[in-house]
Tab-separated table of C-alpha atoms in Angstrom:
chain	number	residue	atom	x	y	z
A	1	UNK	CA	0.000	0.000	0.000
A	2	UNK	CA	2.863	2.238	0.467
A	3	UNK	CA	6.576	1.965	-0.650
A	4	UNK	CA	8.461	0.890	1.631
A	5	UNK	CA	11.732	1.704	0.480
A	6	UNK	CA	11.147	5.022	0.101
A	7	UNK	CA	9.952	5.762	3.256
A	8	UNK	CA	12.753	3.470	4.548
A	9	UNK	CA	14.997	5.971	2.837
A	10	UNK	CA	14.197	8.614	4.903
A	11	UNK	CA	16.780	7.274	7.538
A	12	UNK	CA	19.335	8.089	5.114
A	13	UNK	CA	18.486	12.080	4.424
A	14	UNK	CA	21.852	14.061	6.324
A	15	UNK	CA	21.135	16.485	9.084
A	16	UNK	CA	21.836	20.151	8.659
A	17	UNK	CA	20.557	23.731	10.009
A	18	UNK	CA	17.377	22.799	8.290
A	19	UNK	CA	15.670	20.801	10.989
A	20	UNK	CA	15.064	22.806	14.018
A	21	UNK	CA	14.918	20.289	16.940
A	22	UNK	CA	18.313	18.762	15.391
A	23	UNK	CA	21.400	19.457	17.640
A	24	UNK	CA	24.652	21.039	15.738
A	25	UNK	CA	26.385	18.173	16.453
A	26	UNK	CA	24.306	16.319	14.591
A	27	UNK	CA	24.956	17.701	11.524
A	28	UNK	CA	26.167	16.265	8.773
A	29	UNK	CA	25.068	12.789	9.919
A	30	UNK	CA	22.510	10.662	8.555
A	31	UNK	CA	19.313	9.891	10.213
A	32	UNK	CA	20.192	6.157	10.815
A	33	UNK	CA	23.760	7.267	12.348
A	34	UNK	CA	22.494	9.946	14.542
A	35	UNK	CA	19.445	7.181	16.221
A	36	UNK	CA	22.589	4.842	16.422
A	37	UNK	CA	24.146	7.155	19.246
A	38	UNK	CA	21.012	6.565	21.245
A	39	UNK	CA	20.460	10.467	21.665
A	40	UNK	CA	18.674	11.404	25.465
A	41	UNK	CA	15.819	13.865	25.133
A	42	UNK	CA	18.601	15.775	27.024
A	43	UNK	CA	20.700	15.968	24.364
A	44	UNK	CA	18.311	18.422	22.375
A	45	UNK	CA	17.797	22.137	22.832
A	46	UNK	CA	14.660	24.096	23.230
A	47	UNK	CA	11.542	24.708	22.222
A	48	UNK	CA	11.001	21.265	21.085
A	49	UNK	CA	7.904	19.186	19.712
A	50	UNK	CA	8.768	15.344	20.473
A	51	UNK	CA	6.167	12.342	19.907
A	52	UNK	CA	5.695	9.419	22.324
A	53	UNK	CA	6.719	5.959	20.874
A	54	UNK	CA	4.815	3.872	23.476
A	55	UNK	CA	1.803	6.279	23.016
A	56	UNK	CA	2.130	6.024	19.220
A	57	UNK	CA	2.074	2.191	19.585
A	58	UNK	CA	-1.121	1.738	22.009
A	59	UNK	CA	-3.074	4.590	19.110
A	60	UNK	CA	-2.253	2.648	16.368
A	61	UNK	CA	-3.296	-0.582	17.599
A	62	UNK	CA	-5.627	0.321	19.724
A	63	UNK	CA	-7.945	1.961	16.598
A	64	UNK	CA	-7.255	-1.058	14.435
A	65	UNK	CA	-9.011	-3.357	17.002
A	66	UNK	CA	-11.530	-0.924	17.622
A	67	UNK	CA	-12.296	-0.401	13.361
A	68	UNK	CA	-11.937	-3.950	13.247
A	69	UNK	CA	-14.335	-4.951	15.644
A	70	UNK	CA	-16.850	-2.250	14.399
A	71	UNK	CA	-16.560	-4.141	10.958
A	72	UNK	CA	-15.580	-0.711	9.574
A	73	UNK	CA	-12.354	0.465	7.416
A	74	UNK	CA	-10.147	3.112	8.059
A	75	UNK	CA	-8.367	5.461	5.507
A	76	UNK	CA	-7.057	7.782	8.332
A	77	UNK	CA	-6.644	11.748	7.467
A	78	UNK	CA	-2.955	11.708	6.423
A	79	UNK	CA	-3.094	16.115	6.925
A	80	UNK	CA	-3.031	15.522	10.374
A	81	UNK	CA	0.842	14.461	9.976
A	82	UNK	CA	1.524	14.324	6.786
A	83	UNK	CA	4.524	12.108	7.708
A	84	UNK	CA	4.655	8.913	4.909
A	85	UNK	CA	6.394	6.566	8.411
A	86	UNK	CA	3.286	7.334	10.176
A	87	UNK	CA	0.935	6.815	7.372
A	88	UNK	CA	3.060	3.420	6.626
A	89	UNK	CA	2.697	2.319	9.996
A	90	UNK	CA	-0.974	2.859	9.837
A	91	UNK	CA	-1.148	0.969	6.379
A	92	UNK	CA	0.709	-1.727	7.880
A	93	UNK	CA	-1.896	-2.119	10.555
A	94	UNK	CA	-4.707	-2.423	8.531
A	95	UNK	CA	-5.759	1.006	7.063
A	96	UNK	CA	-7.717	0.605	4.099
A	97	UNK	CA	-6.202	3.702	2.257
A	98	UNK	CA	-4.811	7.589	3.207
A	99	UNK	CA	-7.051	10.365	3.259
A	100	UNK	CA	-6.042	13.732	1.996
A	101	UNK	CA	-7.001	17.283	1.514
A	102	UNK	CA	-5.408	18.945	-1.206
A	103	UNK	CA	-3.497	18.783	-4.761
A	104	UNK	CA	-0.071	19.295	-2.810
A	105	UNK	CA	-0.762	16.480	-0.148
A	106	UNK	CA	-1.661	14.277	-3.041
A	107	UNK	CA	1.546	14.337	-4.477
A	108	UNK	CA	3.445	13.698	-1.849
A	109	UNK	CA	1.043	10.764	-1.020
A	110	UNK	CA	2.006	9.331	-4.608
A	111	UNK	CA	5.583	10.281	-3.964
A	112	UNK	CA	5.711	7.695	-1.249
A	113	UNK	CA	3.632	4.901	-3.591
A	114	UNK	CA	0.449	5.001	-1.147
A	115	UNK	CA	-1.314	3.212	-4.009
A	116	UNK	CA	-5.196	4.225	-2.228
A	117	UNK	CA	-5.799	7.725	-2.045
A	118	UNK	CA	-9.364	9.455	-0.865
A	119	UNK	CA	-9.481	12.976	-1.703
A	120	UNK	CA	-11.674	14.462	0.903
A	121	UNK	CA	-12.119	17.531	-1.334
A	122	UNK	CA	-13.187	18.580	-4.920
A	123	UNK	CA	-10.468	18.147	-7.413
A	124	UNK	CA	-11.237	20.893	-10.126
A	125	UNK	CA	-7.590	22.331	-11.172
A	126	UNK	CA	-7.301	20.842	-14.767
A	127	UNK	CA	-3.541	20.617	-14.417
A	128	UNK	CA	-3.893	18.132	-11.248
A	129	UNK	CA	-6.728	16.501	-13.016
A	130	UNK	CA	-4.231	15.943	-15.986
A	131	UNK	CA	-1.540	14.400	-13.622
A	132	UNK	CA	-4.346	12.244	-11.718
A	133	UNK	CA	-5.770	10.859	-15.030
A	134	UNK	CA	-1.706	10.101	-16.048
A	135	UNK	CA	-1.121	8.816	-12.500
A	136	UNK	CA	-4.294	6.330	-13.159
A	137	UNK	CA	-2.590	5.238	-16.468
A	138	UNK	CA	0.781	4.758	-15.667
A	139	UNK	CA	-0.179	2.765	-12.476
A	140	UNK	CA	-3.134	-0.181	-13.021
A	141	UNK	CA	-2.871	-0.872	-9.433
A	142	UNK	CA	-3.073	2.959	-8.170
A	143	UNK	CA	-7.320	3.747	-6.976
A	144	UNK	CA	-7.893	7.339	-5.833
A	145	UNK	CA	-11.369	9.086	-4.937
A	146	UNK	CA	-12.710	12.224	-4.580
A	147	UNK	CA	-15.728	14.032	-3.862
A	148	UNK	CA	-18.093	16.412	-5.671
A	149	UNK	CA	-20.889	18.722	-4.188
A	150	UNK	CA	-21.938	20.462	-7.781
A	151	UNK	CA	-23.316	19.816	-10.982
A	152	UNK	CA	-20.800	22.548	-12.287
A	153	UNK	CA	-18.414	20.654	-10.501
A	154	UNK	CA	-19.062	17.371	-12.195
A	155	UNK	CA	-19.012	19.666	-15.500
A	156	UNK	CA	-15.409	21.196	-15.091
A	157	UNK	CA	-14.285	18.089	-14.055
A	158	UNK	CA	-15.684	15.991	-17.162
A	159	UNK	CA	-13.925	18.754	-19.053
A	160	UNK	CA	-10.981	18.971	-17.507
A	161	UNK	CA	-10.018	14.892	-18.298
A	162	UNK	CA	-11.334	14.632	-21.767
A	163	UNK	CA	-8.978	17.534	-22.256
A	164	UNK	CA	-6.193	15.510	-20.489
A	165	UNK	CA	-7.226	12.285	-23.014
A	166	UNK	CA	-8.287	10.446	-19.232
A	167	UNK	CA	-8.829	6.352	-20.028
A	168	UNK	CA	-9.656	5.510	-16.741
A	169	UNK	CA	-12.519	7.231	-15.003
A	170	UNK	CA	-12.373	8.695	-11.824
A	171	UNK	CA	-14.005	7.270	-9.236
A	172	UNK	CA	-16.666	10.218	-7.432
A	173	UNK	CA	-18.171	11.032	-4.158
A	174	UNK	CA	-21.465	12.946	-3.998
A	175	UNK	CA	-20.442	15.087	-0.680
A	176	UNK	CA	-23.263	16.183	1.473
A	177	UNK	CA	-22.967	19.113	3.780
A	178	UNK	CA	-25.957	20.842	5.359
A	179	UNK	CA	-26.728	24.844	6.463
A	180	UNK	CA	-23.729	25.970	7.892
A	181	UNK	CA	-21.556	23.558	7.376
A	182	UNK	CA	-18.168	23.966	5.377
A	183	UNK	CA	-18.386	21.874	1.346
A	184	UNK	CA	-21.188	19.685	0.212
A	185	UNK	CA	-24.363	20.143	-1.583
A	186	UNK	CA	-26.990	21.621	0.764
A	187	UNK	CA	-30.332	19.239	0.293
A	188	UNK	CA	-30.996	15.471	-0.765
A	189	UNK	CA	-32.595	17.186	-4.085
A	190	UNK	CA	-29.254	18.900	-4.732
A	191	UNK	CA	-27.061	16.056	-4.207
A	192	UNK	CA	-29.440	13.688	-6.141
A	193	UNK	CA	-28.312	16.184	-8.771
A	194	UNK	CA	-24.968	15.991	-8.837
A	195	UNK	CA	-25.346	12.327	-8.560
A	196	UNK	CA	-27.305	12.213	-12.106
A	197	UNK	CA	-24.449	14.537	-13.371
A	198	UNK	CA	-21.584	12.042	-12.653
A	199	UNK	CA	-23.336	8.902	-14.193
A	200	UNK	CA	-23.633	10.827	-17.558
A	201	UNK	CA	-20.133	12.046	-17.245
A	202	UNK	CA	-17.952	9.531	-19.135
A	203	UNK	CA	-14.886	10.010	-17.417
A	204	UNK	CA	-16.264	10.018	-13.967
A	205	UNK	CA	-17.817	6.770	-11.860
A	206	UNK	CA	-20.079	7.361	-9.134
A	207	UNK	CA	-18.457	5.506	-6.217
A	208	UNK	CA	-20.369	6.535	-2.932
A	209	UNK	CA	-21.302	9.607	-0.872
A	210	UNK	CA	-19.135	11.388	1.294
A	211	UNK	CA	-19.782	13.804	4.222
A	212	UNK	CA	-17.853	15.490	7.195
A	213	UNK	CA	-20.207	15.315	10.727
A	214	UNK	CA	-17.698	17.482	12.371
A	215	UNK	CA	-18.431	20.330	10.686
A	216	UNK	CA	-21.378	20.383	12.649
A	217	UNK	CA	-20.676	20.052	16.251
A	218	UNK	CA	-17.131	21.072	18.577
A	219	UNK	CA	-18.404	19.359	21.425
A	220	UNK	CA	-20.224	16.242	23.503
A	221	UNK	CA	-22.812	18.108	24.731
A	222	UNK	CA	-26.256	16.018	24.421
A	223	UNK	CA	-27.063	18.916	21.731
A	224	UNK	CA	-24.327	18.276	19.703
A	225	UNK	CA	-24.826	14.648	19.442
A	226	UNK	CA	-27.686	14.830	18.489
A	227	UNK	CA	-27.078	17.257	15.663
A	228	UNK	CA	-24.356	14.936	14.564
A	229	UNK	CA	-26.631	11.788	14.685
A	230	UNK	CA	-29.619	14.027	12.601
A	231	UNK	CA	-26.785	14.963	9.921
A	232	UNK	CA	-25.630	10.753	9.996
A	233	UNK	CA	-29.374	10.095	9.018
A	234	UNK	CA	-29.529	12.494	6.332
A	235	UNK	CA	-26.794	10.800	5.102
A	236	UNK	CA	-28.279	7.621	5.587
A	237	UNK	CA	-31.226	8.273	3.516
A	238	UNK	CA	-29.078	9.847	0.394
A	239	UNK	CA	-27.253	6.298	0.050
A	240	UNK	CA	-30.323	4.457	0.265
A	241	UNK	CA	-31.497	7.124	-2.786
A	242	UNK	CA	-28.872	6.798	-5.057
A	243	UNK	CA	-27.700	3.924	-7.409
A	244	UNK	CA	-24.077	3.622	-8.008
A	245	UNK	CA	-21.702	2.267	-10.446
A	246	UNK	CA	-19.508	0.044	-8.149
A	247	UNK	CA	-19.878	-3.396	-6.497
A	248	UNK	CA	-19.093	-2.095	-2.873
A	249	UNK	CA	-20.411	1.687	-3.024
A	250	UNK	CA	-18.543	3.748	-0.299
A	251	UNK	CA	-20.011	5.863	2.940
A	252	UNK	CA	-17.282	8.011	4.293
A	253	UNK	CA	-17.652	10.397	6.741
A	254	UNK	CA	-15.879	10.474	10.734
A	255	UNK	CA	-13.022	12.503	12.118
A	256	UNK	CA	-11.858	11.847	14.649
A	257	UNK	CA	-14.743	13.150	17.330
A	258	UNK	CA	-18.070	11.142	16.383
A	259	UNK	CA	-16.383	7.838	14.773
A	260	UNK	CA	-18.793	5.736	17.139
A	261	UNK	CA	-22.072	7.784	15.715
A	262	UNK	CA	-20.842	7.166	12.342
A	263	UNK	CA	-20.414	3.457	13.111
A	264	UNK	CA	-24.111	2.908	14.818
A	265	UNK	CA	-25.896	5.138	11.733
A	266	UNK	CA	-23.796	4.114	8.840
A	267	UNK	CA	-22.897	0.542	9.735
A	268	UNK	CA	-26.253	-0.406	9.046
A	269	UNK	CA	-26.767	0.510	5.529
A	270	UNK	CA	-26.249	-2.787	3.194
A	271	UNK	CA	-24.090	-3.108	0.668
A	272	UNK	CA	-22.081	-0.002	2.044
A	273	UNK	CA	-17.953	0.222	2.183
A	274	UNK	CA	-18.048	2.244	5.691
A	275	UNK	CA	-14.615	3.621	5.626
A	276	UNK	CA	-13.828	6.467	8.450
A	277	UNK	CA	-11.171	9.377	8.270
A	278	UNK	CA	-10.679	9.598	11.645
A	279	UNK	CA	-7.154	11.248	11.934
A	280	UNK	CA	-6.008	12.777	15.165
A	281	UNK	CA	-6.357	9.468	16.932
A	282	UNK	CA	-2.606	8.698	16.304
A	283	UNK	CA	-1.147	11.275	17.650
A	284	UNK	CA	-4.179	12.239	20.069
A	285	UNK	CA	-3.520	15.385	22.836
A	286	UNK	CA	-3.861	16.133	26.323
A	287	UNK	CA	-6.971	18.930	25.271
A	288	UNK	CA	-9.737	18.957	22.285
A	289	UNK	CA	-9.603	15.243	21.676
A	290	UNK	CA	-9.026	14.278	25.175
A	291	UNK	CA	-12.405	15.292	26.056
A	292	UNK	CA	-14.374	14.743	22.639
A	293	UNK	CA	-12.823	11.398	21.740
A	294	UNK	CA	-15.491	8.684	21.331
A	295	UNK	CA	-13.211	6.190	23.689
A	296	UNK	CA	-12.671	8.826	26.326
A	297	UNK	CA	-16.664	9.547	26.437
A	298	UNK	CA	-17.826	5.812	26.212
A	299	UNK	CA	-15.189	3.875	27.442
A	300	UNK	CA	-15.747	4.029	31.210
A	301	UNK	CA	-12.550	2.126	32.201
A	302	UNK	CA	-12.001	0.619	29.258
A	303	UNK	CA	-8.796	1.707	26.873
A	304	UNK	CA	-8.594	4.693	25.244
A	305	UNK	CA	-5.993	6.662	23.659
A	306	UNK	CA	-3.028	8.657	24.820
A	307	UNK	CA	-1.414	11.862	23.821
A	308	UNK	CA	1.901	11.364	21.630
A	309	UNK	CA	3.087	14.439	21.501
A	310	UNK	CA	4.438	16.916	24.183
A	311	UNK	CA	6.130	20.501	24.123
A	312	UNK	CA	9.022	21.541	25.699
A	313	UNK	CA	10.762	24.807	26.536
A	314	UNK	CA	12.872	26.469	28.533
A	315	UNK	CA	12.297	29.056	30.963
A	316	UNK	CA	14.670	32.356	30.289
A	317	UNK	CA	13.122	34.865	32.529
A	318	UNK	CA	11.277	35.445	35.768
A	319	UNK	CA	10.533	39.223	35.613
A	320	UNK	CA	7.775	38.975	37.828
A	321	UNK	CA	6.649	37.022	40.850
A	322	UNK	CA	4.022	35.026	39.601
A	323	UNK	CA	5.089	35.367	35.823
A	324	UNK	CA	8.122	32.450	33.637
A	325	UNK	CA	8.925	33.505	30.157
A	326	UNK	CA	9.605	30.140	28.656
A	327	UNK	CA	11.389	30.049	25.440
A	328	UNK	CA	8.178	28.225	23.024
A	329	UNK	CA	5.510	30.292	21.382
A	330	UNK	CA	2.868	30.318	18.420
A	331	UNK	CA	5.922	29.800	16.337
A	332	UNK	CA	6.672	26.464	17.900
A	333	UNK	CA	3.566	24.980	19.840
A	334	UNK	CA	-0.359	24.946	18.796
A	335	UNK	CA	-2.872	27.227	20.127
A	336	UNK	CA	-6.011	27.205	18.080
A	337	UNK	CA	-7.744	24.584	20.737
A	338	UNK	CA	-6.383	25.286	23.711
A	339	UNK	CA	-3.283	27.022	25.471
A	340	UNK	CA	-0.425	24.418	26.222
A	341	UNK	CA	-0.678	23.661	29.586
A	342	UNK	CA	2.357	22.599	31.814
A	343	UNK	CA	2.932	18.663	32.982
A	344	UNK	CA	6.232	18.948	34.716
A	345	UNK	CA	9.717	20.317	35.503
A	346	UNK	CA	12.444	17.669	33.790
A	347	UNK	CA	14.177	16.126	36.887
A	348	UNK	CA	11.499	18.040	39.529
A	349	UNK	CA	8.333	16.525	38.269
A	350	UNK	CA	4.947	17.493	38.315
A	351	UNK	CA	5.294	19.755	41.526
A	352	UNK	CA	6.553	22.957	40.552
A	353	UNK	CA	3.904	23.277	37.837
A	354	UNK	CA	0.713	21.689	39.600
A	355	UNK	CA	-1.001	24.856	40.500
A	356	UNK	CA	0.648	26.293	36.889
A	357	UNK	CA	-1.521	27.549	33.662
A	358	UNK	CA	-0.195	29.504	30.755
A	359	UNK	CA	-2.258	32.664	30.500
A	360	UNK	CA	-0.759	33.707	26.612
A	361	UNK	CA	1.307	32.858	23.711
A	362	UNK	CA	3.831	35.307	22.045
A	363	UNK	CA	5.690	34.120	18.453
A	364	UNK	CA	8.545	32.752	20.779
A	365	UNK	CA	7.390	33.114	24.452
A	366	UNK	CA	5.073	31.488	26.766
A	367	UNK	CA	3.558	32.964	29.821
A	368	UNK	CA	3.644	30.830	32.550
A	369	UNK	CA	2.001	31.827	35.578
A	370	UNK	CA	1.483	29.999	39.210
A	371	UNK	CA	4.758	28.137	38.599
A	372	UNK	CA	7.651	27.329	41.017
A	373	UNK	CA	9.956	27.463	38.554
A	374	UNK	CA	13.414	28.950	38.082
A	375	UNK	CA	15.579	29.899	35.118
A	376	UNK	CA	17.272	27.159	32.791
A	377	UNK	CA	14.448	24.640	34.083
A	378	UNK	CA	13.054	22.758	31.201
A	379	UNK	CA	8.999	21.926	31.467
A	380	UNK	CA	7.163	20.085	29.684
A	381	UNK	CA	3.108	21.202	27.925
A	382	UNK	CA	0.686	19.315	27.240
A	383	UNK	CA	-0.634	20.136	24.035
A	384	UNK	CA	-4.128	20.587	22.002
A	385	UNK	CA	-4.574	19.779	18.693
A	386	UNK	CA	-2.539	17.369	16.756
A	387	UNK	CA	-3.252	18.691	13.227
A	388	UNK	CA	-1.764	22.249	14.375
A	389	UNK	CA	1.737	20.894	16.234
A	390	UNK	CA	3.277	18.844	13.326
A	391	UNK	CA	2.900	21.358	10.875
A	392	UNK	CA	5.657	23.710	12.647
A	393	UNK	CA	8.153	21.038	12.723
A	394	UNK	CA	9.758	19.004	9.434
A	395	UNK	CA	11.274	16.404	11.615
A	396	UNK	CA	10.318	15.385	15.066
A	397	UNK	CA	12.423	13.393	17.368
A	398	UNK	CA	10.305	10.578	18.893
A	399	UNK	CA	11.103	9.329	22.209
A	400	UNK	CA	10.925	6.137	23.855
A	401	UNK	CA	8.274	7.835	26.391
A	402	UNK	CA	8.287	10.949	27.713
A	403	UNK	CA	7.514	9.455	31.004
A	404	UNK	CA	10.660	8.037	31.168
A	405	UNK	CA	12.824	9.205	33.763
A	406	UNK	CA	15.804	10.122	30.951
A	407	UNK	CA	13.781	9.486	27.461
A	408	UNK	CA	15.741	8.374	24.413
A	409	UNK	CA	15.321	9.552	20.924
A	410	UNK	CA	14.408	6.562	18.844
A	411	UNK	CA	13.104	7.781	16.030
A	412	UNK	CA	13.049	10.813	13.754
A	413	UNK	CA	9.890	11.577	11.576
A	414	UNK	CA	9.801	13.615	8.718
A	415	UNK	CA	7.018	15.456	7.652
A	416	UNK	CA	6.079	17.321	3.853
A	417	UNK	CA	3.790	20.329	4.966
């Protein structure tokens, strides 16, 4: 599903200025020979974005049980990292394909072989319809989706790959959205529509309907749920409409929030390829998907998932009493769903940060308030969401666990944002 020696190649790209959370001692050394000096977390400066190999491990496995027993497939949002070793390691566990979001993201995914690609997105740029339709011939084994909320849409597409000579149609999405929502045609009428429009297309197949529930809902309030579930049924009834022009037609829909509605609403439809999107799970957080997460709401006891990813920074002033500068910012750390929040001191644990908060973000500086904390101490955030931390960083150490009493770096992962 994914090239493997590609991706294994990775470990030979040499270290340089380029890669922010790389010490200069490292430089000039390939991947594979820095990891064989067994690095400590120590060893790296500050700020600093790490992910969790033990947390990594329980996500991954942890979602292909749960997928697995739902009798569901997963083709897991590949934006969220956009790192080909993660998506390989997710392939390798089961996933049924990568999702992506844009033109860009597509060619990396088809830089790194991932042979099934799900556009969650219109495709209408006639130059990236030309290279899909040449990507389709050049590679028999190569299946890629995308979705469609317009008859224009359908149009400019259909004219876009006759242009580009296209022998293999591509296989098309109705997307359904609803009033306020982002994409996706508005009513059942509409999107009956734009079905009717890609069955007469030639180079287009009508594969499934495709939908996002999150754009509906940023919370697990009762309200919200139900909202979500309404939206689900809508859904529901547009599959049960339509008549497609595959053997196994697909329903996709669930990030990583309201997997479990999309499971109880969309598992029952016959004949339907239920393949989720869910993406954060991997990496997970100590904030937004900590509380909204399906496992952490309905689990009671049972597993759920863990937050791979911490920040880390160092504090390099105290100008006031109850006031840290530490050295990590909106440059380094994400914000957009919550403040970091502080976990511990390295080598004074949890105590000198239990009563803590931070109460802003500057490009480079955290405010860190309530701490007993002194300068050159090193703490470590919690951090909220995943899709807004790996995006700052190209290549992020991974450490054995960053509960470890002196964590290792085992792993470095590159990422193409």
């Amino acid at each position: 599903m994914i090239d493997g020696e590609a991706v294994a190649g990775l470990r030979g790209e040499r270290l340089d200025w380029r890669f922010q959370a790389v010490p200069a001692d490292a430089h000039g050394r390939t991947v594979a020979e820095y990891l064989a000096t067994r690095p400590a977390l120590g060893d790296l400066g500050t700020p600093l974005l790490t992910l969790d190999a033990a947390a990594l491990a329980h996500n991954l496995d942890l979602m292909a049980r749960w997928t697995a027993d739902a009798g569901v497939e997963l083709a897991p949002h590949g934006k969220t990292t956009m790192a080909p070793q993660l998506w390989k390691a997710q392939l390798d566990a089961g996933a049924w394909g990568v999702t992506l979001a844009n033109l860009p993201q597509l060619r990396v995914g088809r830089a790194f072989g991932v042979r099934r690609l799900l556009l969650a997105n219109s495709l209408l740029d006639p130059a990236g319809l030309a290279w899909i339709a040449a990507e389709l011939d050049r590679a028999p084994e190569f299946e890629f989706l995308c979705w469609a909320d317009s008859v224009r849409t359908v149009e400019l597409m259909d004219a876009a790959l006759r242009d580009a000579g296209a022998s293999r149609p591509v296989d098309v999405c109705v997307e359904l959205g609803g009033p306020g929502g982002r994409t996706g045609a508005r009513t059942l009428a509409e999107a009956e529509a734009v079905a009717g429009a890609v069955r007469s297309a030639p180079t287009l197949r009508l594969a499934g309907v495709a939908g996002y529930e999150g754009a509906f809902a940023h919370d697990a309030s009762d309200a919200s749920l139900d909202i979500v579930d309404g939206y689900l049924r809508r859904f529901a009834d547009l599959f049960g409409r339509l008549s497609f022009e595959v053997d196994a037609p697909i329903a996709t829909a669930g990030g990583s929030a309201y997997f479990d509605q999309v499971v109880d609403v969309l598992g029952a439809l016959p004949s339907a390829r239920v393949i989720l999107r869910s993406g954060a799970y991997l990496i997970h957080d100590d904030g937004f998907y900590r509380g909204i997460s399906p496992l952490a709401r309905s689990a009671a006891g049972g597993e759920r998932f863990r937050s791979a990813m911490h920040g880390w920074g160092r504090v390099v002033s105290r100008p006031e009493r109850d006031l840290a500068l530490v050295d990590t910012g909106k440059r380094d750390l994400p914000f957009d769903e919550g403040l970091p929040t502080p976990q511990l001191v390295r080598g004074r644990g949890t105590a000198p940060v239990a009563d803590a908060h931070v109460s802003a973000l500057a490009d480079q500086h955290a405010f860190l308030r309530g701490a007993d904390v002194e300068i050159g101490d090193v703490v470590r955030f919690g951090l909220s969401h995943p899709c807004t931390a790996m995006d700052k960083w190209q290549l992020i150490p991974v450490v054995s666990s960053a509960d470890d009493a002196a964590p290792v770096v085992v792993d470095l992962v590159r990422t193409w944002f």
